[in-house]
Coordinates of C-alpha atoms and ligand atoms in Angstrom, one line a residue:
M1 CA -34.0 39.0 47.2
A2 CA -31.6 36.1 47.6
E3 CA -33.7 34.2 45.1
I4 CA -33.2 36.9 42.5
Q5 CA -29.4 37.1 43.2
A6 CA -29.2 33.3 42.7
L7 CA -30.9 33.3 39.3
S8 CA -28.8 31.8 36.5
A9 CA -29.2 31.2 32.7
S10 CA -27.1 29.6 30.0
T11 CA -29.1 30.6 27.0
P12 CA -30.9 33.8 25.8
E13 CA -34.2 31.9 26.0
E14 CA -33.6 31.2 29.7
V15 CA -32.9 34.9 30.3
E16 CA -36.2 35.8 28.6
Q17 CA -38.1 33.3 30.8
I18 CA -36.7 34.9 33.9
R19 CA -37.8 38.3 32.7
I20 CA -41.3 37.0 32.0
K21 CA -41.5 35.2 35.4
Y22 CA -40.5 38.3 37.5
L23 CA -40.9 41.5 35.5
S24 CA -43.6 41.1 32.8
K25 CA -47.1 42.5 33.4
K26 CA -48.2 39.3 35.1
G27 CA -44.7 38.6 36.6
A28 CA -44.2 38.1 40.3
I29 CA -42.9 41.6 41.0
S30 CA -45.5 43.4 38.9
L31 CA -48.2 41.5 40.8
L32 CA -46.7 42.7 44.1
M33 CA -46.7 46.3 42.7
N34 CA -50.5 45.9 41.9
D35 CA -51.1 45.0 45.5
F36 CA -49.4 48.2 46.6
R37 CA -52.6 50.1 46.6
S38 CA -54.2 48.0 49.4
I39 CA -51.3 48.6 51.7
P40 CA -52.1 50.8 54.8
A41 CA -50.8 54.4 54.3
D42 CA -48.3 54.2 57.2
M43 CA -46.5 51.3 55.6
K44 CA -46.5 52.5 52.0
R45 CA -43.2 54.2 52.3
E46 CA -41.3 51.2 53.6
V47 CA -43.0 48.6 51.4
G48 CA -42.6 50.9 48.3
Q49 CA -38.9 51.1 49.0
K50 CA -38.6 47.4 49.3
L51 CA -40.6 46.8 46.1
N52 CA -38.3 49.2 44.2
E53 CA -35.2 47.5 45.5
L54 CA -36.6 44.2 44.4
K55 CA -37.4 45.4 40.9
N56 CA -34.0 47.0 40.5
A57 CA -32.3 43.9 41.7
A58 CA -34.2 41.8 39.2
N59 CA -33.3 44.3 36.4
D60 CA -29.7 44.3 37.4
R61 CA -29.5 40.5 37.6
L62 CA -31.1 40.2 34.1
A63 CA -28.6 42.7 32.7
E64 CA -25.7 40.7 34.3
L65 CA -27.0 37.4 32.9
R66 CA -27.2 39.0 29.4
E67 CA -23.7 40.3 29.6
N68 CA -22.3 37.0 30.8
L69 CA -23.9 35.2 27.9
A70 CA -22.6 37.7 25.4
S71 CA -19.0 37.5 26.7
N72 CA -19.1 33.7 26.7
A73 CA -20.2 33.7 23.1
E74 CA -17.4 36.2 22.3
A75 CA -14.8 33.9 24.1
A76 CA -16.1 30.8 22.2
K77 CA -15.7 32.7 18.9
A78 CA -12.1 33.7 19.8
D79 CA -11.3 30.0 20.6
I80 CA -12.0 28.9 17.0
D81 CA -8.8 29.4 15.1
L82 CA -9.4 28.2 11.6
T83 CA -5.7 28.4 10.7
R84 CA -4.8 25.7 13.3
T85 CA -3.9 22.3 12.0
A86 CA -6.7 19.8 12.7
T87 CA -6.0 17.4 15.5
R88 CA -5.3 14.0 14.1
F89 CA -7.5 11.1 15.1
P90 CA -4.9 8.6 16.3
M91 CA -5.3 5.6 14.0
G92 CA -3.6 2.3 14.6
S93 CA -1.8 0.6 11.7
R94 CA -0.7 -2.9 10.9
H95 CA 2.7 -4.1 12.0
P96 CA 5.0 -4.8 9.0
L97 CA 5.3 -8.5 9.9
S98 CA 1.5 -8.7 9.8
I99 CA 1.4 -7.0 6.5
V100 CA 3.8 -9.5 4.9
K101 CA 2.2 -12.4 6.7
N102 CA -1.2 -11.5 5.2
D103 CA 0.4 -11.2 1.8
I104 CA 1.8 -14.7 2.2
F105 CA -1.6 -16.0 3.3
Q106 CA -3.2 -14.5 0.3
I107 CA -0.7 -16.0 -2.2
F108 CA -0.9 -19.5 -0.8
G109 CA -4.6 -19.2 -0.1
A110 CA -5.1 -18.7 -3.8
M111 CA -3.3 -22.0 -4.4
G112 CA -5.7 -23.8 -1.9
F113 CA -3.6 -23.8 1.2
T114 CA -5.4 -23.4 4.5
I115 CA -3.9 -22.0 7.7
A116 CA -3.0 -24.4 10.6
E117 CA -1.7 -23.3 14.0
G118 CA -0.2 -25.0 17.0
P119 CA 1.3 -24.4 20.4
E120 CA 4.6 -22.5 21.0
I121 CA 5.5 -24.7 24.0
E122 CA 6.1 -28.1 22.4
D123 CA 7.5 -31.5 23.2
D124 CA 10.5 -33.1 21.7
W125 CA 8.4 -35.5 19.5
H126 CA 6.6 -32.8 17.6
V127 CA 9.6 -30.5 17.1
F128 CA 12.3 -33.1 16.5
S129 CA 11.8 -36.8 16.8
S130 CA 8.8 -37.1 14.5
L131 CA 10.7 -35.0 12.0
N132 CA 13.5 -37.5 11.7
F133 CA 16.0 -35.8 14.0
P134 CA 17.8 -38.8 15.5
P135 CA 18.3 -38.6 19.3
D136 CA 21.7 -37.0 20.2
H137 CA 22.4 -36.4 16.5
P138 CA 24.2 -33.2 15.8
A139 CA 21.2 -32.2 13.5
R140 CA 19.4 -31.1 16.7
D141 CA 22.1 -28.5 17.2
M142 CA 21.2 -26.8 13.9
Q143 CA 18.4 -25.1 15.9
D144 CA 19.6 -23.7 19.2
T145 CA 16.8 -24.8 21.4
F146 CA 15.4 -23.3 24.6
F147 CA 14.5 -26.3 26.8
I148 CA 11.9 -25.8 29.5
S149 CA 12.3 -29.2 31.2
R150 CA 14.2 -32.3 30.2
S151 CA 12.5 -35.1 32.1
P152 CA 10.4 -37.2 32.0
Q153 CA 9.8 -35.6 28.6
D154 CA 11.6 -32.8 26.9
I155 CA 9.5 -29.7 26.9
L156 CA 10.8 -26.8 24.8
L157 CA 10.0 -23.7 22.9
R158 CA 9.4 -24.7 19.3
T159 CA 12.3 -23.8 17.0
H160 CA 10.2 -24.0 13.9
T161 CA 6.6 -24.4 13.0
S162 CA 7.2 -27.8 11.4
S163 CA 5.7 -29.1 14.6
V164 CA 2.3 -27.9 13.4
Q165 CA 2.9 -30.0 10.2
T166 CA 3.5 -33.1 12.4
R167 CA 0.3 -32.3 14.4
T168 CA -1.7 -31.9 11.3
M169 CA -0.4 -35.1 9.7
E170 CA -1.2 -37.0 12.9
S171 CA -4.8 -35.8 13.0
Q172 CA -5.8 -35.6 9.3
K173 CA -5.7 -37.8 6.3
P174 CA -4.1 -36.6 3.0
P175 CA -4.7 -34.7 0.9
I176 CA -3.2 -32.1 3.2
R177 CA -2.4 -28.6 2.0
I178 CA -1.5 -26.2 4.9
I179 CA 0.6 -23.2 5.8
C180 CA 1.7 -22.8 9.4
P181 CA 2.4 -19.3 10.6
G182 CA 3.8 -18.6 14.1
R183 CA 6.5 -17.4 16.4
V184 CA 9.5 -19.6 16.9
Y185 CA 12.4 -19.4 19.4
R186 CA 16.2 -20.0 19.1
N187 CA 18.9 -19.4 21.6
E188 CA 20.9 -16.8 19.6
A189 CA 22.8 -13.7 20.8
I190 CA 20.6 -10.7 20.0
S191 CA 22.0 -8.4 17.3
A192 CA 20.8 -6.5 14.3
R193 CA 20.8 -9.7 12.3
A194 CA 19.6 -12.3 14.9
H195 CA 17.0 -12.4 17.6
C196 CA 16.0 -15.1 20.1
F197 CA 12.6 -15.3 18.5
F198 CA 11.2 -14.7 15.0
H199 CA 8.2 -15.6 12.9
Q200 CA 7.9 -18.3 10.3
V201 CA 5.4 -19.5 7.7
E202 CA 6.0 -23.2 6.8
G203 CA 4.0 -25.0 4.1
L204 CA 3.1 -28.7 3.6
Y205 CA 1.4 -30.4 0.7
I206 CA 0.7 -34.2 0.9
D207 CA -1.2 -36.2 -1.7
R208 CA -0.7 -38.9 -4.2
N209 CA 2.0 -38.3 -6.9
V210 CA 3.3 -35.0 -5.5
S211 CA 6.7 -34.3 -7.2
F212 CA 9.6 -31.9 -6.9
A213 CA 8.3 -30.2 -10.0
D214 CA 5.1 -29.3 -8.1
L215 CA 7.2 -27.8 -5.3
K216 CA 9.2 -25.7 -7.7
Q217 CA 6.1 -24.4 -9.5
C218 CA 4.4 -23.5 -6.3
L219 CA 7.4 -21.6 -5.0
L220 CA 8.0 -19.9 -8.3
Y221 CA 4.3 -18.6 -8.2
F222 CA 4.9 -17.4 -4.7
A223 CA 8.1 -15.6 -5.5
R224 CA 6.6 -13.8 -8.5
E225 CA 3.5 -12.8 -6.6
M226 CA 5.6 -11.6 -3.7
F227 CA 8.5 -9.9 -5.4
G228 CA 7.2 -9.1 -8.9
P229 CA 6.6 -11.0 -12.2
E230 CA 10.2 -10.7 -13.3
T231 CA 11.5 -12.7 -10.3
K232 CA 13.6 -15.8 -11.1
I233 CA 14.2 -18.6 -8.6
R234 CA 17.2 -20.9 -8.1
L235 CA 17.3 -24.1 -5.9
R236 CA 20.5 -25.1 -4.3
P237 CA 21.0 -28.6 -2.7
S238 CA 20.9 -28.4 1.1
Y239 CA 20.2 -30.6 4.1
F240 CA 17.2 -30.9 6.5
P241 CA 16.5 -34.0 8.5
F242 CA 12.8 -34.0 7.5
T243 CA 13.2 -33.6 3.7
E244 CA 14.9 -35.6 1.0
P245 CA 16.1 -34.1 -1.3
S246 CA 16.4 -30.7 0.4
A247 CA 17.0 -27.4 -1.1
E248 CA 17.6 -23.7 -0.3
M249 CA 15.7 -21.3 -2.6
D250 CA 17.2 -18.0 -3.8
I251 CA 15.4 -15.3 -5.7
S252 CA 17.0 -13.0 -8.3
C253 CA 17.9 -9.9 -6.4
H254 CA 14.9 -7.5 -6.8
I255 CA 17.1 -4.5 -6.0
C256 CA 19.5 -4.8 -8.9
G257 CA 17.4 -7.2 -11.0
G258 CA 20.2 -9.9 -10.8
K259 CA 23.1 -7.8 -12.0
G260 CA 24.8 -7.8 -8.7
C261 CA 24.8 -5.1 -6.0
A262 CA 25.8 -4.4 -2.4
F263 CA 22.5 -5.9 -1.2
C264 CA 23.0 -9.3 -2.8
K265 CA 26.8 -9.0 -2.2
G266 CA 27.4 -9.0 -6.0
T267 CA 25.9 -12.4 -6.6
G268 CA 22.6 -11.3 -8.1
W269 CA 20.7 -13.8 -5.8
V270 CA 19.2 -13.6 -2.3
E271 CA 18.3 -16.6 -0.2
I272 CA 14.6 -16.7 1.0
L273 CA 13.6 -20.2 2.2
G274 CA 14.3 -23.9 2.8
C275 CA 12.3 -26.6 1.2
G276 CA 12.3 -30.2 0.0
M277 CA 10.3 -33.5 -0.4
V278 CA 9.0 -34.8 2.9
D279 CA 11.2 -37.6 4.0
P280 CA 9.3 -41.0 4.0
N281 CA 10.4 -41.5 7.6
V282 CA 8.4 -38.4 8.6
L283 CA 5.3 -39.6 6.8
E284 CA 5.5 -43.0 8.5
A285 CA 6.1 -41.4 12.0
C286 CA 2.9 -39.5 11.5
G287 CA 0.9 -42.6 10.4
I288 CA 0.8 -41.8 6.6
D289 CA 1.7 -44.6 4.2
S290 CA 4.8 -43.4 2.4
K291 CA 4.2 -45.8 -0.5
E292 CA 0.9 -44.3 -1.3
F293 CA 1.6 -40.6 -0.5
S294 CA 4.3 -38.1 -1.1
G295 CA 4.6 -34.4 -0.4
Y296 CA 6.7 -31.3 -0.2
A297 CA 7.4 -28.8 2.6
F298 CA 9.0 -25.4 2.8
G299 CA 9.7 -22.9 5.5
M300 CA 10.5 -19.2 5.5
G301 CA 11.2 -16.5 8.0
I302 CA 8.6 -13.6 7.8
E303 CA 11.3 -11.1 9.1
R304 CA 13.5 -12.1 6.2
I305 CA 10.9 -11.7 3.6
T306 CA 9.9 -8.3 5.2
N307 CA 13.6 -7.2 5.2
L308 CA 13.8 -8.1 1.5
K309 CA 10.6 -6.2 0.7
Y310 CA 11.1 -3.1 2.9
R311 CA 14.8 -3.2 3.7
V312 CA 14.6 -3.0 7.5
K313 CA 18.2 -2.7 8.6
D314 CA 17.9 -3.9 12.2
L315 CA 15.9 -6.9 13.2
R316 CA 15.3 -5.6 16.7
M317 CA 13.1 -2.8 15.4
F318 CA 10.4 -5.4 14.7
S319 CA 9.9 -6.0 18.5
E320 CA 10.8 -2.6 19.9
N321 CA 7.3 -1.2 19.2
D322 CA 8.6 2.3 18.4
V323 CA 5.6 4.0 16.8
R324 CA 7.9 6.1 14.6
F325 CA 9.0 2.8 13.0
L326 CA 5.5 1.4 12.8
H327 CA 4.2 4.6 11.2
E328 CA 6.6 4.1 8.3
F329 CA 4.3 1.3 7.2
D330 CA 1.0 3.3 7.4
A331 CA 0.8 3.5 3.7
A332 CA 1.7 -0.1 3.0
R333 CA -1.8 -1.4 4.0
Ligands
LIG401 N1 11.9 -26.1 9.4 C1 13.0 -25.5 8.6 C2 13.7 -24.4 9.5 O1 13.1 -23.9 10.4 C3 12.6 -24.9 7.3 C4 12.1 -26.0 6.4 C5 10.7 -26.3 6.4 C6 12.9 -26.5 5.5 C7 10.3 -27.3 5.5 C8 12.5 -27.5 4.6 C9 11.2 -27.9 4.6 O2 14.8 -24.1 9.3

């Protein structure tokens, strides 16, 4: 009896199997019924009653199981609401800085530049001294450095990825044609327009007979690929310890097309990078003969290029990891 009460089934086929096992012509209960004849007359009443109880219990349990199955199927049907919006599969997307960095890689990659990387924790030599920053010269203050230790050797967080250029020049012979992406650190008060870290891509090309005209053409190609074929460039004289001559490059404002607007503060131009011809002192410091080889270098902030392309108003948004901000770039790539 207990065995019958404990029967369970999760499909109609299982219910049918139970029926066959207990109640079909050759089922267990039917076989007991067949034996009824051979039971002594004085026990027939009692055994007959028990057999009937058993048969009824089996029939009842089968009916119960069928009913359960039917109501489960009904409930499952009720659960399917075709008017409900489909649940979205949560997809990740690229960070805007990665999107722009990949664009930069592609543009310079097409010109034969390969990617070089180096450590974020650096020594004074690779970040400053090899790059013609004289000791205790105010030029070092141009980049507000986070020092980690000051003796016996200055260890610091790199303030630019020019250190990767030095490392490459020390370990490879020209021709060298690299771009150096990476995070850099400067001790600045954090605001909408400045952060204590940002990302750069710097470039270096060293070979025989590299001229300023090569630099200009390379950067013009970059600007047009990045901001559109109408883009103009302008180079303004500037100063960096590691390049001579040095220049700051502007592009024609891609918002107003150069006419002057609030974005370019009415000038028609926006600044995007620093560049120049590698100072012979830098080549010599890295073991490259400056009479045989010359080269150019440039450096840009990825945040700045991203702001120009997508007009992100507050620099801090890049590192807050607010998914609502990140989702705005889902369509970009
Ligand atoms: N290293 C410079 C900076 O971080 C950028 C730069 C690189 C300028 C190469 C000129 C040449 O400000």
